[in-house]
C-alpha positions as a printed NumPy array, in Angstrom:
array([[  2.228,  14.619,   0.454],
       [  0.901,  16.448,  -2.591],
       [ -2.799,  16.243,  -1.752],
       [ -3.358,  19.708,  -3.223],
       [ -2.178,  18.368,  -6.609],
       [ -4.92 ,  15.732,  -6.774],
       [ -7.571,  16.701,  -9.323],
       [ -9.664,  13.548,  -9.194],
       [-10.909,  11.709,  -7.284],
       [-10.848,  13.96 ,  -4.253],
       [ -9.425,  12.691,  -0.987],
       [ -6.881,  10.173,  -2.28 ],
       [ -3.097,  10.367,  -2.276],
       [ -1.339,  11.295,  -5.548],
       [ -0.365,   7.715,  -6.401],
       [ -3.99 ,   6.566,  -6.274],
       [ -5.333,   9.628,  -8.107],
       [ -6.623,   9.354, -11.641],
       [ -5.351,  12.829, -12.498],
       [ -2.853,  15.271, -11.007],
       [ -2.299,  18.986, -11.553],
       [  1.219,  19.526, -12.987],
       [  1.067,  23.353, -12.784],
       [  4.704,  24.574, -12.832],
       [  4.033,  27.125, -10.089],
       [  5.326,  25.531,  -6.895],
       [  4.218,  25.749,  -3.295],
       [  6.73 ,  26.746,  -0.629],
       [  7.515,  23.094,   0.178],
       [  7.753,  21.82 ,  -3.427],
       [ 10.554,  21.515,  -5.979],
       [ 10.264,  21.9  ,  -9.762],
       [ 12.524,  19.729, -11.923],
       [ 13.378,  20.386, -15.572],
       [ 13.045,  16.864, -16.919],
       [ 15.815,  15.384, -19.035],
       [ 14.976,  11.68 , -19.188],
       [ 12.328,   9.27 , -17.964],
       [ 12.967,   5.64 , -17.101],
       [  9.795,   3.606, -17.615],
       [  9.59 ,   0.625, -15.297],
       [ 10.129,  -2.728, -16.992],
       [  6.613,  -4.103, -16.513],
       [  5.022,  -0.962, -17.935],
       [  7.305,  -0.785, -20.957],
       [  6.865,  -4.478, -21.714],
       [  3.062,  -4.126, -21.602],
       [  3.113,  -1.117, -23.927],
       [  5.529,  -2.742, -26.365],
       [  3.514,  -5.969, -26.499],
       [  0.223,  -4.124, -26.874],
       [  1.518,  -2.245, -29.907],
       [  3.516,  -5.103, -31.411],
       [  6.82 ,  -3.295, -30.95 ],
       [  5.637,  -0.244, -32.959],
       [  7.645,   2.543, -31.35 ],
       [  5.498,   5.327, -32.801],
       [  2.391,   3.867, -31.172],
       [  4.192,   3.35 , -27.859],
       [  5.367,   6.962, -27.914],
       [  1.875,   8.198, -28.739],
       [  0.342,   6.265, -25.848],
       [  2.907,   7.542, -23.34 ],
       [  2.16 ,  11.1  , -24.46 ],
       [ -1.567,  10.441, -24.126],
       [ -1.184,   9.014, -20.63 ],
       [  0.866,  11.966, -19.396],
       [ -1.335,  14.619, -21.007],
       [ -4.525,  13.002, -19.706],
       [ -3.398,  12.078, -16.204],
       [ -0.789,  14.715, -15.395],
       [  1.62 ,  11.913, -14.511],
       [  3.054,   8.743, -16.069],
       [  1.009,   5.829, -14.764],
       [  0.348,   2.902, -17.065],
       [ -3.391,   2.185, -16.723],
       [ -2.859,  -1.569, -17.181],
       [  0.126,  -2.252, -14.914],
       [ -0.488,   0.695, -12.589],
       [  3.252,   1.406, -12.593],
       [  5.392,   4.242, -13.885],
       [  9.139,   4.597, -13.426],
       [ 11.323,   7.542, -12.434],
       [ 13.225,  10.461, -13.984],
       [ 16.366,  12.551, -14.006],
       [ 16.597,  16.282, -14.53 ],
       [ 17.841,  19.576, -13.128],
       [ 16.304,  21.504, -10.26 ],
       [ 14.812,  24.736, -11.615],
       [ 13.32 ,  26.038,  -8.393],
       [ 13.15 ,  24.865,  -4.8  ],
       [ 10.544,  26.275,  -2.448],
       [ 11.833,  28.024,   0.657],
       [ 10.273,  25.393,   2.945],
       [ 11.241,  22.299,   0.953],
       [ 12.957,  19.763,   3.255],
       [ 14.695,  17.914,   0.401],
       [ 17.914,  19.915,   0.584],
       [ 17.964,  20.604,  -3.175],
       [ 18.925,  23.84 ,  -4.865],
       [ 18.585,  25.282,  -8.346],
       [ 21.122,  23.706, -10.702],
       [ 21.343,  20.319,  -8.95 ],
       [ 21.112,  17.38 , -11.36 ],
       [ 18.982,  14.777,  -9.637],
       [ 17.247,  11.444, -10.003],
       [ 13.856,  11.148,  -8.384],
       [ 13.544,   8.129,  -6.131],
       [  9.759,   8.184,  -6.095],
       [  7.496,   6.726,  -8.749],
       [  6.244,   8.633, -11.75 ],
       [  2.809,   7.342, -10.711],
       [  2.688,  10.051,  -8.043],
       [  4.844,  12.74 ,  -9.683],
       [  3.066,  15.626, -11.455],
       [  4.571,  15.707, -14.951],
       [  4.281,  17.714, -18.156],
       [  6.06 ,  16.825, -21.416],
       [  6.683,  19.744, -23.78 ],
       [  8.681,  18.288, -26.679],
       [  6.302,  15.58 , -27.878],
       [  8.995,  12.98 , -27.059],
       [ 10.56 ,  13.858, -30.405],
       [ 13.922,  12.322, -29.449],
       [ 12.48 ,   8.958, -28.355],
       [ 11.851,   6.107, -30.777],
       [  9.525,   4.275, -28.389],
       [ 11.744,   1.194, -28.306],
       [ 13.577,   1.494, -24.999],
       [ 12.76 ,   2.02 , -21.34 ],
       [ 14.803,   5.241, -21.194],
       [ 12.936,   8.196, -22.656],
       [ 14.795,  11.429, -23.506],
       [ 12.395,  14.326, -23.166],
       [ 11.834,  17.919, -22.156],
       [  9.276,  19.037, -19.618],
       [  8.864,  19.639, -15.914],
       [  7.983,  17.582, -12.84 ],
       [  7.045,  18.47 ,  -9.261],
       [  8.428,  16.936,  -6.073],
       [  6.62 ,  17.167,  -2.747],
       [  7.975,  17.518,   0.787],
       [  7.659,  13.737,   1.275],
       [  9.323,  12.933,  -2.069],
       [ 12.851,  11.546,  -2.353],
       [ 15.599,  12.535,  -4.773],
       [ 19.331,  11.918,  -5.095],
       [ 21.91 ,  14.243,  -6.588],
       [ 23.507,  12.404,  -9.513],
       [ 27.077,  11.24 ,  -8.779],
       [ 29.687,  12.988, -10.94 ],
       [ 31.653,   9.788, -11.642],
       [ 28.827,   7.936, -13.43 ],
       [ 27.069,   8.626, -16.71 ],
       [ 23.556,   9.97 , -16.004],
       [ 21.884,   7.181, -17.999],
       [ 23.758,   4.585, -15.962],
       [ 22.832,   6.281, -12.7  ],
       [ 19.204,   6.449, -13.776],
       [ 19.107,   2.745, -14.584],
       [ 20.6  ,   1.851, -11.185],
       [ 18.549,   4.237,  -9.081],
       [ 15.351,   3.075, -10.784],
       [ 15.663,  -0.27 ,  -8.961],
       [ 17.723,   0.654,  -5.9  ],
       [ 15.076,  -0.524,  -3.454],
       [ 15.556,  -4.141,  -4.521],
       [ 19.155,  -4.726,  -3.385],
       [ 18.622,  -2.767,  -0.182],
       [ 15.643,  -4.859,   0.955],
       [ 17.328,  -8.065,  -0.205],
       [ 20.393,  -7.213,   1.868],
       [ 18.267,  -6.479,   4.919],
       [ 16.29 ,  -9.73 ,   4.707],
       [ 19.35 , -11.9  ,   4.049],
       [ 21.341, -10.264,   6.861],
       [ 18.429, -10.884,   9.249],
       [ 18.3  , -14.554,   8.246],
       [ 22.06 , -14.946,   8.725],
       [ 21.99 , -13.188,  12.112],
       [ 19.044, -15.256,  13.362],
       [ 20.71 , -18.548,  12.48 ],
       [ 23.877, -17.413,  14.18 ],
       [ 21.986, -16.498,  17.369],
       [ 20.155, -19.817,  17.356],
       [ 23.302, -21.839,  16.691],
       [ 21.823, -23.093,  13.426],
       [ 24.759, -24.136,  11.216],
       [ 22.783, -24.184,   7.976],
       [ 23.989, -21.639,   5.401],
       [ 21.481, -19.167,   3.963],
       [ 20.556, -19.909,   0.352],
       [ 19.086, -17.24 ,  -1.933],
       [ 17.328, -17.508,  -5.282],
       [ 16.84 , -14.475,  -7.523],
       [ 14.251, -14.94 , -10.244],
       [ 15.232, -12.728, -13.148],
       [ 18.837, -12.587, -12.   ],
       [ 20.268, -11.088, -15.192],
       [ 18.061,  -7.982, -15.088],
       [ 18.693,  -4.672, -13.383],
       [ 17.115,  -5.361, -10.007],
       [ 18.072,  -9.038, -10.2  ],
       [ 21.792,  -8.514, -10.714],
       [ 21.948,  -5.931,  -7.934],
       [ 19.994,  -8.237,  -5.619],
       [ 22.393, -11.123,  -6.251],
       [ 25.361,  -8.892,  -5.404],
       [ 23.581,  -7.56 ,  -2.311],
       [ 22.661, -11.05 ,  -1.096],
       [ 26.251, -12.238,  -1.342],
       [ 27.533,  -9.142,   0.46 ],
       [ 24.918,  -9.635,   3.223],
       [ 26.172, -13.145,   3.955],
       [ 24.285, -15.519,   1.672],
       [ 26.408, -18.679,   1.438],
       [ 24.903, -19.897,  -1.806],
       [ 23.007, -18.061,  -4.535],
       [ 21.211, -19.055,  -7.714],
       [ 20.159, -16.703, -10.464],
       [ 17.224, -17.954, -12.523],
       [ 16.83 , -16.739, -16.118],
       [ 14.493, -17.76 , -18.96 ],
       [ 16.809, -17.933, -21.972],
       [ 20.315, -19.147, -22.823],
       [ 21.644, -15.685, -23.708],
       [ 20.809, -14.39 , -20.225],
       [ 22.261, -17.544, -18.666],
       [ 25.533, -16.949, -20.483],
       [ 25.621, -13.241, -19.548],
       [ 24.911, -13.893, -15.872],
       [ 27.42 , -16.729, -15.731],
       [ 30.098, -14.459, -17.209],
       [ 29.22 , -11.757, -14.67 ],
       [ 30.01 , -14.137, -11.809],
       [ 27.27 , -12.804,  -9.538],
       [ 25.639, -16.158,  -8.726],
       [ 27.127, -19.448,  -7.579],
       [ 24.798, -21.23 ,  -9.989],
       [ 22.742, -19.987, -12.935],
       [ 19.594, -21.967, -13.714],
       [ 17.445, -21.874, -16.832],
       [ 13.693, -21.962, -16.133],
       [ 10.412, -20.293, -17.043],
       [  9.281, -18.51 , -13.887],
       [  5.65 , -18.994, -14.954],
       [  6.037, -22.778, -14.632],
       [  5.706, -23.396, -10.869],
       [  7.016, -26.949, -10.808],
       [  9.771, -26.246, -13.316],
       [ 10.94 , -23.182, -11.407],
       [ 10.86 , -24.959,  -8.048],
       [ 12.77 , -27.902,  -9.451],
       [ 15.41 , -25.646, -11.016],
       [ 15.997, -23.749,  -7.76 ],
       [ 16.06 , -26.829,  -5.543],
       [ 18.384, -28.674,  -7.909],
       [ 20.752, -25.705,  -8.126],
       [ 20.891, -25.067,  -4.378],
       [ 20.413, -28.609,  -3.137],
       [ 17.572, -27.301,  -0.937],
       [ 14.687, -24.857,  -1.374],
       [ 15.71 , -21.208,  -1.076],
       [ 15.622, -19.466,   2.291],
       [ 15.062, -16.174,   0.486],
       [ 13.508, -15.913,  -2.977],
       [ 13.6  , -12.553,  -4.748],
       [ 11.238, -12.061,  -7.698],
       [ 12.525,  -9.501, -10.204],
       [ 10.751, -10.515, -13.41 ],
       [  8.488,  -8.197, -15.395],
       [  5.866, -10.746, -16.515],
       [  2.772, -11.948, -14.635],
       [  2.212, -15.472, -13.406],
       [  5.396, -16.032, -11.394],
       [  3.891, -15.986,  -7.916],
       [  3.232, -19.698,  -7.359],
       [  6.637, -20.811,  -8.584],
       [  8.362, -18.408,  -6.217],
       [  6.358, -19.691,  -3.256],
       [  6.983, -23.311,  -4.209],
       [ 10.732, -22.698,  -4.532],
       [ 10.979, -21.288,  -0.979],
       [ 11.585, -23.333,   2.168],
       [  9.083, -23.346,   5.028],
       [  9.975, -20.44 ,   7.275],
       [ 11.6  , -18.636,   4.358],
       [ 10.822, -15.303,   2.747],
       [  9.656, -14.317,  -0.722],
       [ 10.295, -10.726,  -1.815],
       [  8.192,  -9.527,  -4.753],
       [  9.744,  -6.61 ,  -6.649],
       [  7.922,  -7.01 ,  -9.947],
       [  5.081,  -4.612, -10.736],
       [  3.566,  -7.501, -12.706],
       [  2.927,  -9.399,  -9.466],
       [ -0.629, -10.34 ,  -8.497],
       [ -0.576, -10.164,  -4.744],
       [ -3.921, -11.95 ,  -4.551],
       [ -2.418, -14.829,  -6.544],
       [  0.597, -14.88 ,  -4.236],
       [ -1.462, -14.944,  -1.054],
       [ -4.048, -17.455,  -2.238],
       [ -1.396, -19.616,  -3.894],
       [  0.624, -19.819,  -0.676],
       [ -2.534, -20.752,   1.21 ],
       [ -3.397, -23.429,  -1.315],
       [  0.098, -24.891,  -1.094],
       [  0.084, -24.762,   2.73 ],
       [  3.336, -22.848,   2.4  ],
       [  4.637, -21.304,   5.622],
       [  6.464, -18.41 ,   3.995],
       [  6.654, -14.71 ,   4.701],
       [  5.83 , -12.615,   1.62 ],
       [  7.091,  -9.06 ,   1.328],
       [  6.14 ,  -6.335,  -1.12 ],
       [  9.229,  -4.451,  -2.245],
       [  8.022,  -0.88 ,  -1.865],
       [ 11.068,   0.71 ,  -3.474],
       [ 12.285,   2.504,  -0.359],
       [ 14.775,   1.423,   2.273],
       [ 16.935,   4.016,   4.074],
       [ 20.28 ,   4.285,   2.28 ],
       [ 19.049,   2.394,  -0.79 ],
       [ 20.518,   4.78 ,  -3.373],
       [ 24.003,   4.772,  -1.855],
       [ 23.994,   0.982,  -1.535],
       [ 22.986,   0.401,  -5.159],
       [ 25.556,   2.836,  -6.514],
       [ 28.252,   1.271,  -4.333],
       [ 27.392,  -2.185,  -5.69 ],
       [ 27.651,  -0.852,  -9.233],
       [ 31.072,   0.616,  -8.55 ],
       [ 32.384,  -2.381,  -6.589],
       [ 31.037,  -5.253,  -8.699],
       [ 32.349,  -5.395, -12.273],
       [ 29.748,  -8.042, -13.099],
       [ 26.898,  -5.731, -12.145],
       [ 28.332,  -2.825, -14.082],
       [ 28.94 ,  -4.986, -17.131],
       [ 25.316,  -6.165, -17.216],
       [ 23.993,  -2.63 , -16.848],
       [ 26.261,  -1.211, -19.528],
       [ 25.37 ,  -4.039, -21.926],
       [ 21.688,  -3.37 , -21.364],
       [ 22.094,   0.343, -22.02 ],
       [ 24.13 ,  -0.357, -25.176],
       [ 21.413,  -2.694, -26.429],
       [ 18.751,  -0.042, -25.819]])
């Protein structure tokens, strides 16, 4: 679990630690990765960009400071990190990950618990995009997860998909369970799904996963006309609604109007705070809200649901579901709309 890498405070797991030891010398059950590119999670990058007014030099300097001080990339405000791709330099003889020297991999665990050193000063990064070309090394533990990069996809595209692969996998599981339960109970009502932030990375994959899992009607909610047009063109949602997810009544009205009923499953994929109450309000009694955003306040979600007397199940998307990487990559390959949105995003970055 990497406990021996925790410098302070003693006794906590690496994700909760303030500082980790990124010493390149590995234990017998560890793996050392030569880092090629980081992918900062959306909430973290947005917070850094807004803090520094879009000044890429200042964003770059703060990322360097975080990594050098903490031995890992963990935004002190959002608490989130991201993931990375690179090449295996050395695998310990007792590592259970099945990796070998020379494998190009994406880590499927957060940078918030990954010992990391950056050696090139991020000289090739302008501080204006979530993807960060860099040189350095990172350490994986026995309980870490990594995927060998597929040869048929560009590494940057794979990185963008694998960064959010937990979202479609959990969405598919929850929707499939809802569909199966209604079938067992003889309930003829179709399952309706709302994805808040449907034009983003996790949102577009979640819409595709929900449809594949049996959702009869889907709505993608976006905040601006350009995203509405892009998601409509992608064809991933039955309806695309324009609403500010921070406006509870406006969001609930948009979802209910689009679907004709409140959503049975609401998936929150936005990277701004303040979207908890709208998601709860947009969900039918007995339904499920899945929070994937690292900007979520789980206290606000719980207390808001209580205050609204909302009988909903709320799930924290923890980023891991068995088979999540394969599912996300399959959706990218099979759904032209998903791939188009990802490639447009990468081109814009």
